[in-house]
mmCIF file of C-alpha atoms in Angstrom:
data_model
loop_
_atom_site.group_PDB
_atom_site.id
_atom_site.type_symbol
_atom_site.label_atom_id
_atom_site.label_comp_id
_atom_site.label_asym_id
_atom_site.label_seq_id
_atom_site.Cartn_x
_atom_site.Cartn_y
_atom_site.Cartn_z
ATOM 1 C CA MET A 4 87.645 82.649 67.970
ATOM 2 C CA ILE A 5 87.684 84.366 71.745
ATOM 3 C CA SER A 6 84.657 84.752 73.084
ATOM 4 C CA PRO A 7 82.675 88.756 72.813
ATOM 5 C CA LYS A 8 83.899 88.136 77.140
ATOM 6 C CA GLU A 9 86.866 87.782 76.544
ATOM 7 C CA LYS A 10 87.345 90.170 73.822
ATOM 8 C CA ALA A 11 86.783 92.846 75.905
ATOM 9 C CA LEU A 12 88.271 91.955 79.193
ATOM 10 C CA ASP A 13 91.113 91.293 76.479
ATOM 11 C CA MET A 14 91.195 95.063 74.808
ATOM 12 C CA CYS A 15 90.398 96.658 77.999
ATOM 13 C CA ASN A 16 93.822 94.598 79.794
ATOM 14 C CA ARG A 17 95.500 96.295 77.285
ATOM 15 C CA PHE A 18 95.061 99.871 77.362
ATOM 16 C CA MET A 19 95.456 98.869 81.124
ATOM 17 C CA ILE A 20 98.107 101.164 82.709
ATOM 18 C CA CYS A 21 98.555 99.496 86.878
ATOM 19 C CA ASN A 22 99.273 102.860 89.545
ATOM 20 C CA SER A 23 98.292 104.445 92.210
ATOM 21 C CA TYR A 24 94.354 104.897 90.909
ATOM 22 C CA GLN A 25 93.448 101.455 89.211
ATOM 23 C CA ALA A 26 89.935 102.786 89.106
ATOM 24 C CA ILE A 27 90.153 105.315 87.451
ATOM 25 C CA VAL A 28 92.672 104.168 84.907
ATOM 26 C CA TRP A 29 90.481 100.633 85.026
ATOM 27 C CA HIS A 30 87.473 103.319 84.227
ATOM 28 C CA ASN A 31 89.898 105.544 80.959
ATOM 29 C CA ALA A 32 91.302 101.884 79.842
ATOM 30 C CA ARG A 33 87.076 100.914 79.422
ATOM 31 C CA LEU A 34 86.621 103.631 77.256
ATOM 32 C CA CYS A 35 89.377 103.365 75.269
ATOM 33 C CA ALA A 36 88.466 100.073 73.698
ATOM 34 C CA LEU A 37 85.107 101.218 73.747
ATOM 35 C CA ILE A 38 86.136 103.653 71.529
ATOM 36 C CA SER A 39 88.284 101.178 69.465
ATOM 37 C CA VAL A 40 85.530 98.793 68.862
ATOM 38 C CA ASP A 41 83.107 101.406 68.093
ATOM 39 C CA GLU A 42 85.604 102.429 65.519
ATOM 40 C CA ILE A 43 86.001 98.639 63.896
ATOM 41 C CA ILE A 44 81.898 98.563 63.915
ATOM 42 C CA SER A 45 81.949 102.280 61.647
ATOM 43 C CA ILE A 46 85.186 100.754 59.625
ATOM 44 C CA LYS A 47 83.216 97.539 59.132
ATOM 45 C CA LEU A 48 80.168 99.599 57.778
ATOM 46 C CA LEU A 49 82.142 102.564 55.940
ATOM 47 C CA TRP A 50 83.783 99.753 53.654
ATOM 48 C CA TYR A 51 80.557 97.978 53.325
ATOM 49 C CA GLN A 52 82.045 94.220 55.206
ATOM 50 C CA LYS A 53 78.310 93.997 56.519
ATOM 51 C CA ASP A 54 79.197 91.186 57.676
ATOM 52 C CA THR A 55 76.404 90.839 59.683
ATOM 53 C CA LYS A 56 78.781 87.232 61.823
ATOM 54 C CA GLU A 57 81.151 90.015 62.581
ATOM 55 C CA LEU A 58 78.773 93.175 63.081
ATOM 56 C CA ASP A 59 77.496 90.945 65.712
ATOM 57 C CA TYR A 60 80.236 89.878 67.967
ATOM 58 C CA TRP A 61 82.041 93.405 67.978
ATOM 59 C CA ASN A 62 77.990 94.784 69.237
ATOM 60 C CA GLU A 63 78.774 91.444 71.928
ATOM 61 C CA VAL A 64 82.711 93.032 72.944
ATOM 62 C CA LYS A 65 81.124 96.816 73.579
ATOM 63 C CA LYS A 66 78.048 95.051 75.487
ATOM 64 C CA GLU A 67 80.665 93.452 77.448
ATOM 65 C CA ILE A 68 82.839 96.751 78.032
ATOM 66 C CA LYS A 69 80.324 98.166 79.784
ATOM 67 C CA LEU A 70 79.275 95.605 81.258
ATOM 68 C CA LEU A 71 82.845 95.489 82.995
#
């Protein structure tokens, strides 16, 4: 499994669209990645997959996205 920091960067990069407004696009990519991680966490909780190790991982990814 890749580190939470690497996953955070990967998720943001997947939402990144290169153009002349890269700062705005990067900000939006980070927001999209945060929304995605929130969805992953809520689905895990909804389906009672309360594997704390996995939830800890996704919470750490969320923290790393915020630091980018």
